[in-house]
PDB file of C-alpha atoms in Angstrom:
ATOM      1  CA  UNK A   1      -6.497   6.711  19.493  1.00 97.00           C
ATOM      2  CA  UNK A   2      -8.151   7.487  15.949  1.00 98.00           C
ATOM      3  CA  UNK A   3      -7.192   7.001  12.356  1.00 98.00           C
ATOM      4  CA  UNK A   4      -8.901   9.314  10.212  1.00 98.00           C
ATOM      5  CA  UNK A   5      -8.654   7.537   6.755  1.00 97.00           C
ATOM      6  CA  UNK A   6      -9.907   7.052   3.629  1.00 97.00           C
ATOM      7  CA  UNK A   7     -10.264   3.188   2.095  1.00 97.00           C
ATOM      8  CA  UNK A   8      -8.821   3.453  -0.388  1.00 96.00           C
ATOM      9  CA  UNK A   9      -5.832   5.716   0.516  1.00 97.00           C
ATOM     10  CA  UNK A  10      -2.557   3.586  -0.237  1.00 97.00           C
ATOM     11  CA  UNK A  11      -0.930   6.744   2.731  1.00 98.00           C
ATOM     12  CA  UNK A  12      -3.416   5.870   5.276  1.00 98.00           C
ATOM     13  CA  UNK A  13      -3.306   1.949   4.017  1.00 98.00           C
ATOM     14  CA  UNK A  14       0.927   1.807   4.984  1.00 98.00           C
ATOM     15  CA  UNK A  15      -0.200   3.173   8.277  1.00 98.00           C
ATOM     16  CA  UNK A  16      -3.072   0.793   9.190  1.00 98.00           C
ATOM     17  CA  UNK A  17      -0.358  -2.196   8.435  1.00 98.00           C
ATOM     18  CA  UNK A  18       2.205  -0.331  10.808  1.00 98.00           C
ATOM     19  CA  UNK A  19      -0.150  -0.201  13.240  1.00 98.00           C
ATOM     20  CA  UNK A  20      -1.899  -3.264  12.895  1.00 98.00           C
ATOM     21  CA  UNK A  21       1.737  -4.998  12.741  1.00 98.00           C
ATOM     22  CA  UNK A  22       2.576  -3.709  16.342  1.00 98.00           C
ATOM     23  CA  UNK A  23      -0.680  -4.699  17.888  1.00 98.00           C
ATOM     24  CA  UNK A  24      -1.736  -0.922  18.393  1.00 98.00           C
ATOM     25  CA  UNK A  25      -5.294  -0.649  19.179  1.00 98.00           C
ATOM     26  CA  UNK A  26      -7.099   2.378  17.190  1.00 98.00           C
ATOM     27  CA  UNK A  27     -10.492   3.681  15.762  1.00 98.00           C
ATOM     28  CA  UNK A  28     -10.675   4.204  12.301  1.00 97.00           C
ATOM     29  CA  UNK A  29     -12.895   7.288  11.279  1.00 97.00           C
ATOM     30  CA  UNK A  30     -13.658   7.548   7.471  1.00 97.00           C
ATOM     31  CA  UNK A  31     -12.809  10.650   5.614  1.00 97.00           C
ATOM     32  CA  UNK A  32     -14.615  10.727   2.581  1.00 96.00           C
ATOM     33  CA  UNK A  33     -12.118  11.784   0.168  1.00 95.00           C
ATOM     34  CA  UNK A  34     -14.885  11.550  -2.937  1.00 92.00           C
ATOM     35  CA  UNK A  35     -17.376  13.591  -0.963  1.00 94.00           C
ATOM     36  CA  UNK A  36     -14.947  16.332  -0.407  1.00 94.00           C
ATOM     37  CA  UNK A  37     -15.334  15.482   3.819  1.00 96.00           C
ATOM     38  CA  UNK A  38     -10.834  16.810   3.740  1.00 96.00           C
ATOM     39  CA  UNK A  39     -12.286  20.159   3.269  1.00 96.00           C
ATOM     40  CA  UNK A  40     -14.491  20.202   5.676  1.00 97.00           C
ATOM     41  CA  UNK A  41     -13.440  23.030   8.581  1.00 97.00           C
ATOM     42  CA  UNK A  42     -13.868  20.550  11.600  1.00 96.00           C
ATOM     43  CA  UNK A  43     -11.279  18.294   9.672  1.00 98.00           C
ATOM     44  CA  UNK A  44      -9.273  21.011   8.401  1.00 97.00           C
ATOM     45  CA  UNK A  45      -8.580  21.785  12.251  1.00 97.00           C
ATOM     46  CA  UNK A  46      -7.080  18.304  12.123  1.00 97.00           C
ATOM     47  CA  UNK A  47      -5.295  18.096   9.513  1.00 98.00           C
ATOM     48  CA  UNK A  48      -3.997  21.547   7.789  1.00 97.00           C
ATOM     49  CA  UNK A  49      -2.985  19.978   4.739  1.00 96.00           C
ATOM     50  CA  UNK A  50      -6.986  18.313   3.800  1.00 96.00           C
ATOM     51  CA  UNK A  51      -5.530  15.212   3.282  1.00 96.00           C
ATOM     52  CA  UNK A  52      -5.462  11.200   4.817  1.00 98.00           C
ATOM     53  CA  UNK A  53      -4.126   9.597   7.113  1.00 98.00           C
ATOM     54  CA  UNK A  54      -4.510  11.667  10.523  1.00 98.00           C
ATOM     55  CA  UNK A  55      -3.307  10.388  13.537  1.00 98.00           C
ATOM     56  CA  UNK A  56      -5.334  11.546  16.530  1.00 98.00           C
ATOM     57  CA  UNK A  57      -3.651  10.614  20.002  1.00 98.00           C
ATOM     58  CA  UNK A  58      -4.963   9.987  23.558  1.00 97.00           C
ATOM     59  CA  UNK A  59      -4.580  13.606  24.449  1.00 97.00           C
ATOM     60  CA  UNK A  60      -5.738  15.100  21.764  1.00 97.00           C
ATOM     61  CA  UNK A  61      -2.629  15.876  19.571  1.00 98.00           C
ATOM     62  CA  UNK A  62      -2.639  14.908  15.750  1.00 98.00           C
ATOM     63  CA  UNK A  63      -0.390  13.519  13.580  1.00 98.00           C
ATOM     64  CA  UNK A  64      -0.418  14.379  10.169  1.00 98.00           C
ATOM     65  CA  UNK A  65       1.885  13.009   6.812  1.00 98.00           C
ATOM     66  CA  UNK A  66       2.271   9.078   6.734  1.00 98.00           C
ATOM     67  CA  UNK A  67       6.022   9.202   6.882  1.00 98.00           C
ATOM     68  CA  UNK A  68       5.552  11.530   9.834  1.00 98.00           C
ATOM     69  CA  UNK A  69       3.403   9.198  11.103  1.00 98.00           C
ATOM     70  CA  UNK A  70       4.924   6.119  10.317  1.00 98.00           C
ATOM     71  CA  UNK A  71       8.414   7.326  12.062  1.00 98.00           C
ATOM     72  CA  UNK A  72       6.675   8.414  15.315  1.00 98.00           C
ATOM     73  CA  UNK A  73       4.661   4.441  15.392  1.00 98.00           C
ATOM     74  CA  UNK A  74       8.151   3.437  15.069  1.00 98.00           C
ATOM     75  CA  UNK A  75       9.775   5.039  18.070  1.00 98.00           C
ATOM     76  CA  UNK A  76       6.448   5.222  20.240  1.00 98.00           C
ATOM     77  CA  UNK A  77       6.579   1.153  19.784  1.00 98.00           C
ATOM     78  CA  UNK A  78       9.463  -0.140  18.327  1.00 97.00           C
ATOM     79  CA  UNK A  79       8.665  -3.832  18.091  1.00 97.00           C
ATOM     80  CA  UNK A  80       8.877  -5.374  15.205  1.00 98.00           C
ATOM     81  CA  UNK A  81      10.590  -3.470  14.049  1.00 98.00           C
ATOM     82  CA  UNK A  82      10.181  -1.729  10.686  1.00 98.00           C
ATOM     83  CA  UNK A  83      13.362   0.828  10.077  1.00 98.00           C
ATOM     84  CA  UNK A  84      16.341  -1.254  10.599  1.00 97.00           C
ATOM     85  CA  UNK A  85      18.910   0.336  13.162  1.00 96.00           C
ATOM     86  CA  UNK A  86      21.886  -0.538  11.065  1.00 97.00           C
ATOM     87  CA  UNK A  87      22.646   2.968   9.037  1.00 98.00           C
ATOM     88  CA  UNK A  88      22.899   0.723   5.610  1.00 98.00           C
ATOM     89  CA  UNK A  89      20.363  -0.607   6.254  1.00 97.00           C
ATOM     90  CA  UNK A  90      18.003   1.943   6.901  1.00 98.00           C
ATOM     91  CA  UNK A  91      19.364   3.948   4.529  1.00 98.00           C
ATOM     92  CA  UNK A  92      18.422   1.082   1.908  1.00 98.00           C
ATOM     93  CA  UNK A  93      15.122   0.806   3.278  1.00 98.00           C
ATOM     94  CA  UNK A  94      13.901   4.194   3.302  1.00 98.00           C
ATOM     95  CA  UNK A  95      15.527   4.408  -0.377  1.00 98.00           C
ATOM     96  CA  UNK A  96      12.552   2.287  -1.472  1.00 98.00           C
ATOM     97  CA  UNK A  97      10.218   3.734   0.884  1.00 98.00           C
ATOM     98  CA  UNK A  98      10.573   6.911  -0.567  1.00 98.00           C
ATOM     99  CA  UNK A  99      10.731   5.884  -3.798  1.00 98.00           C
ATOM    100  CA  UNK A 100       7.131   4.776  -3.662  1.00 98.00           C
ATOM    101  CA  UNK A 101       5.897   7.927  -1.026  1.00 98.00           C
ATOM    102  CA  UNK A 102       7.962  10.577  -2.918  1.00 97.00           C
ATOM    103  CA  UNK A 103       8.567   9.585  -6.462  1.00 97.00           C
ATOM    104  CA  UNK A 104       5.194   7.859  -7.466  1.00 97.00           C
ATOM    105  CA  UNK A 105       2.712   8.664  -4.791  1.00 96.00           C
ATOM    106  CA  UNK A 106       2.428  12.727  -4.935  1.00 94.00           C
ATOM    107  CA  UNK A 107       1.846  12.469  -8.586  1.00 93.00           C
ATOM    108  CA  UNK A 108      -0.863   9.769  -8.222  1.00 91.00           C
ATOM    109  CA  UNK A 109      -3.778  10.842  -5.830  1.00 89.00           C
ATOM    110  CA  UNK A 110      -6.682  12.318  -6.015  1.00 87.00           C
ATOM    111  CA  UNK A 111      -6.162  15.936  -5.977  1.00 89.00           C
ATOM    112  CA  UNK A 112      -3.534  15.805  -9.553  1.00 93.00           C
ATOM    113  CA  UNK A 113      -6.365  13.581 -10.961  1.00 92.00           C
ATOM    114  CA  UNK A 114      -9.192  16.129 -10.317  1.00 92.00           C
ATOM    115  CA  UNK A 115      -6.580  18.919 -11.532  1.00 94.00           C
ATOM    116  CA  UNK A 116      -5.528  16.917 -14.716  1.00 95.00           C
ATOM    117  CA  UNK A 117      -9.693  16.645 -15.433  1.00 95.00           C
ATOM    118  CA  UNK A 118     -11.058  19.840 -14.212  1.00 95.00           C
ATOM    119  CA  UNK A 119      -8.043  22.197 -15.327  1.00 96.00           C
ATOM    120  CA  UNK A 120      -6.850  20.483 -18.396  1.00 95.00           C
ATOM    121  CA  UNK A 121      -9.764  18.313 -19.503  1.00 96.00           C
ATOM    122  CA  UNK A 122      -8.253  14.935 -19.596  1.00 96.00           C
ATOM    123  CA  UNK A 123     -10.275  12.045 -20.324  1.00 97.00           C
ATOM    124  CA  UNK A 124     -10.468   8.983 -18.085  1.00 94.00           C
ATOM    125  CA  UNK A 125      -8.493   7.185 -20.422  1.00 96.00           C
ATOM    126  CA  UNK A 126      -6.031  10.149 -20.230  1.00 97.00           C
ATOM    127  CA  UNK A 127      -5.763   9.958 -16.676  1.00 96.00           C
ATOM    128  CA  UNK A 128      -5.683   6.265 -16.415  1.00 96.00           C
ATOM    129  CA  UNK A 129      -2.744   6.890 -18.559  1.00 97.00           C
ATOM    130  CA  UNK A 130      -1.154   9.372 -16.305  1.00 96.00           C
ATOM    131  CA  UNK A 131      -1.333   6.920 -13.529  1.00 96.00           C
ATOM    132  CA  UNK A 132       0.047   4.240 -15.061  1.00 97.00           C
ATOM    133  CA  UNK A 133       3.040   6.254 -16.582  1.00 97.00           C
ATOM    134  CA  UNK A 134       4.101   7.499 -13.249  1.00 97.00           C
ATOM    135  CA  UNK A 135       3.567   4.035 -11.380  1.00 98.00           C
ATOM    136  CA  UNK A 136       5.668   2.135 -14.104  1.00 98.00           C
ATOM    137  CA  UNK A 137       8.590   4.921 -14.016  1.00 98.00           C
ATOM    138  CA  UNK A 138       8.956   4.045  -9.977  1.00 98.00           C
ATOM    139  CA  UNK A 139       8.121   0.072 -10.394  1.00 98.00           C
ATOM    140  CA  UNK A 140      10.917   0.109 -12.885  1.00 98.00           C
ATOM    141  CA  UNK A 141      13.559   2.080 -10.077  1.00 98.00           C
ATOM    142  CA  UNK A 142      11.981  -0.040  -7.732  1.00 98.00           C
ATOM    143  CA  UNK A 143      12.937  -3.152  -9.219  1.00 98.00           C
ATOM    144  CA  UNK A 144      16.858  -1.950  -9.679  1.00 97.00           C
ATOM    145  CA  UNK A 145      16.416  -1.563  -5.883  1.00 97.00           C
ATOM    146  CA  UNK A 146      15.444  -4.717  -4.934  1.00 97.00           C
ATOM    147  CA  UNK A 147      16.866  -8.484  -4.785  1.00 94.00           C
ATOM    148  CA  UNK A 148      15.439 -11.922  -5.220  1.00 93.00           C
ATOM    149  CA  UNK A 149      17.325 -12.796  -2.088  1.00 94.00           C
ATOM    150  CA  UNK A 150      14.453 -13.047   0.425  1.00 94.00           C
ATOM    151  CA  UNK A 151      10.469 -13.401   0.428  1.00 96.00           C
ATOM    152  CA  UNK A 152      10.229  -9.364   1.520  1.00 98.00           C
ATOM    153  CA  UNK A 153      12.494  -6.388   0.360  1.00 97.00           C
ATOM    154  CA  UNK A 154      15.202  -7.054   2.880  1.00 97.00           C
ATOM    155  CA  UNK A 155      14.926 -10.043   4.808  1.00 96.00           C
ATOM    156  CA  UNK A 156      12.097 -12.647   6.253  1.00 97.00           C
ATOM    157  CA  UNK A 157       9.991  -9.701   7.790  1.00 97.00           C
ATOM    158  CA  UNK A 158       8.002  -6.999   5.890  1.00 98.00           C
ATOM    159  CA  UNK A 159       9.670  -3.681   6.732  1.00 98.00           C
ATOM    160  CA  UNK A 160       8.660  -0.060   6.416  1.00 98.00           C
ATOM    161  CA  UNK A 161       9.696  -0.973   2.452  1.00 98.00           C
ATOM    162  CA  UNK A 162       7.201  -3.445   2.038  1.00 98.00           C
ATOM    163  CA  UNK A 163       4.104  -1.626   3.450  1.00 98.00           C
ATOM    164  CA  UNK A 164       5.057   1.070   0.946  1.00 98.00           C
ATOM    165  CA  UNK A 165       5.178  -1.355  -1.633  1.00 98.00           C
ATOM    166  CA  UNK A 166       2.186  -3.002  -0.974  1.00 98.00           C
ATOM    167  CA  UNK A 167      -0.028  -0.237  -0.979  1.00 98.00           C
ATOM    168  CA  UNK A 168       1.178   1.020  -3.738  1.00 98.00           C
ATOM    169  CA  UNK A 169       0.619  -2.136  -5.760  1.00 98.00           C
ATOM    170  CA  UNK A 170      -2.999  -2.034  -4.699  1.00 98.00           C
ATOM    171  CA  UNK A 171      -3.385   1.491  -6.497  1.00 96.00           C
ATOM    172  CA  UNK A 172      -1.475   0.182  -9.556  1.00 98.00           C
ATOM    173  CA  UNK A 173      -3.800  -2.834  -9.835  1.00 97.00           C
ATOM    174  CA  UNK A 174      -6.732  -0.328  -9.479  1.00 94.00           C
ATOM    175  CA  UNK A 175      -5.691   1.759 -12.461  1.00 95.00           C
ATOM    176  CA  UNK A 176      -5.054  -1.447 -14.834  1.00 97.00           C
ATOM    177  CA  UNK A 177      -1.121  -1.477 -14.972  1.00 98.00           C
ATOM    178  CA  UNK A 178       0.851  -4.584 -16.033  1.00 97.00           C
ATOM    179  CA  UNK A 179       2.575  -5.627 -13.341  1.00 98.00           C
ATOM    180  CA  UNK A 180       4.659  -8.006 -15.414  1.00 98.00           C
ATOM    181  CA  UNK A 181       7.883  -6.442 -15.474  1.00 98.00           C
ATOM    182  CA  UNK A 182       7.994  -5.866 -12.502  1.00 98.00           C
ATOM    183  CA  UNK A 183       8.245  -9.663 -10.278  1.00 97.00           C
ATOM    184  CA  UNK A 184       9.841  -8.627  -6.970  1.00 98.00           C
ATOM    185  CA  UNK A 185       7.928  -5.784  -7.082  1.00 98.00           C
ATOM    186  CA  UNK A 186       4.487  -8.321  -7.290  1.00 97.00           C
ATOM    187  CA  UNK A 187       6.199 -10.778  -5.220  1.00 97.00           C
ATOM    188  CA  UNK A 188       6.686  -8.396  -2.357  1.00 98.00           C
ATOM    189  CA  UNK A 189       3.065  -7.451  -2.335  1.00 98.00           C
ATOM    190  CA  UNK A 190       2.353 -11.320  -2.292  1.00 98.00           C
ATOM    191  CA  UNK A 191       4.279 -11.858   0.755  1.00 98.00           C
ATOM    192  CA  UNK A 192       3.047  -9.038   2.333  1.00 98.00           C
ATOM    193  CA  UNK A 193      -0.893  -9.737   1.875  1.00 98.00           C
ATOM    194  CA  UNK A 194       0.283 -13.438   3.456  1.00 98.00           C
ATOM    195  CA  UNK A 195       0.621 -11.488   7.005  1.00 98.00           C
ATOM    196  CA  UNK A 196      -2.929 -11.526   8.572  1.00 98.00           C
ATOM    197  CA  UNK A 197      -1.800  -7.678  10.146  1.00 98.00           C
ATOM    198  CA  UNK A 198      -0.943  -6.530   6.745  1.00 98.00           C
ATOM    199  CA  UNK A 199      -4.104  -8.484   5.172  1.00 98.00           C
ATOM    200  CA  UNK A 200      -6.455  -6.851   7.363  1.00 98.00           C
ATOM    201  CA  UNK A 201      -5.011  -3.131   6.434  1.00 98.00           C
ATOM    202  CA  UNK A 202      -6.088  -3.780   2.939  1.00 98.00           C
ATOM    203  CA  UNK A 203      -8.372  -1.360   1.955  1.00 97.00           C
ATOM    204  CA  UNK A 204     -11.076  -3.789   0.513  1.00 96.00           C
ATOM    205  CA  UNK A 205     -11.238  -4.681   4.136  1.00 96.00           C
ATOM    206  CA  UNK A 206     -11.999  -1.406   5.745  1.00 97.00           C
ATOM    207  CA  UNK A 207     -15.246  -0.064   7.259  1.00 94.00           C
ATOM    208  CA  UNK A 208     -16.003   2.314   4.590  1.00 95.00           C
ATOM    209  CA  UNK A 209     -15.668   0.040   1.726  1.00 94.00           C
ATOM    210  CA  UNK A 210     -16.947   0.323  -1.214  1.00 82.00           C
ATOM    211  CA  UNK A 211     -17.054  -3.685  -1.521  1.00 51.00           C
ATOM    212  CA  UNK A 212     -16.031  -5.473   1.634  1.00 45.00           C
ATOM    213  CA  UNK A 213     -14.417  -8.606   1.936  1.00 42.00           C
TER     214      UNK A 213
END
């Protein structure tokens, strides 16, 4: 099985931790995002959409969109578990899941950034700004969401809500936000790097690198 990724994707970072998490063995194959390698036609085949992660299975078949992805790790191997069964539950779970995939991610990659420079001439302190604006509207829903009632965002275990959150606190400390206000928010990323599965998703850890750990 293959993982086309890019380091520092925070979509194709959630699914590294999934996988990683259930002890599912896979090949990850860098996708320059920088480089343009998405638009390549051989890729394209792969992945319609030009984007990270793709899943690529045994036979042949590939997964594309992490959530997409991320549901079909969960019923393919569903220990541990990462979308509670309970309907609360879940329903609580993918709350904050989405919050961070819907609500901050689509306005924070690469493609809005090259749009926001190329169509409308923003600066990089403009689009630093940009980034930062969107990620502290969801921190601050995210926060609202969450308790201070256990080390992750719903219990003892990192869920499908943590590796959401995680990732996307890696992106935020990339771009320079202040991740003051926002202390379950941090804390949940802390907890979350303390799980050698999760830890070795991180994208400073990833083949393709920029600088390795």
């Amino acid at each position: 099985m293959k993982l086309y990724s890019y380091w520092r994707s925070t979509t194709s970072y959630r699914v590294r931790a999934a996988l990683n998490l259930k002890g599912v063995t896979y090949e990850t194959v860098p996708v320059d995002l920088v480089a343009g390698a998405q638009r390549d036609v051989a890729y394209r085949a792969l992945n319609p959409g030009a984007g990270v992660p793709t899943l690529v299975l045994e036979d042949g078949t590939a997964l594309t969109q992490s959530m997409a992805i991320l549901d079909f790790i969960e019923a393919t191997w569903p220990e541990p578990r990462l979308i509670p069964q309970d309907a609360l539950e879940r329903a609580r779970v993918l709350a904050v899941a989405h919050t961070v995939a819907l609500d901050i991610h689509p306005v924070n990659n690469l493609r809005v950034i090259g749009q926001l420079k190329s169509r409308f001439g923003a600066s990089a302190e403009q689009s630093q700004g940009w980034m930062c604006h969107w990620m502290a509207e969801g921190f601050a829903a995210l926060e609202a969401q969450l308790t201070d009632d256990h080390p992750f965002a719903f219990g003892t275990t990192p869920d499908l809500a943590d590796l959401c959150i995680a990732a996307q606190v890696y992106n935020a400390r990339r771009w320079g936000l202040d991740l003051a206000p926002y202390p379950k928010t941090e804390r949940i990323e802390t907890h979350a790097l303390s799980v050698p599965a999760i830890a070795a998703a991180h994208p400073d850890r990833q083949p393709d690198a920029d600088t390795p750990v």
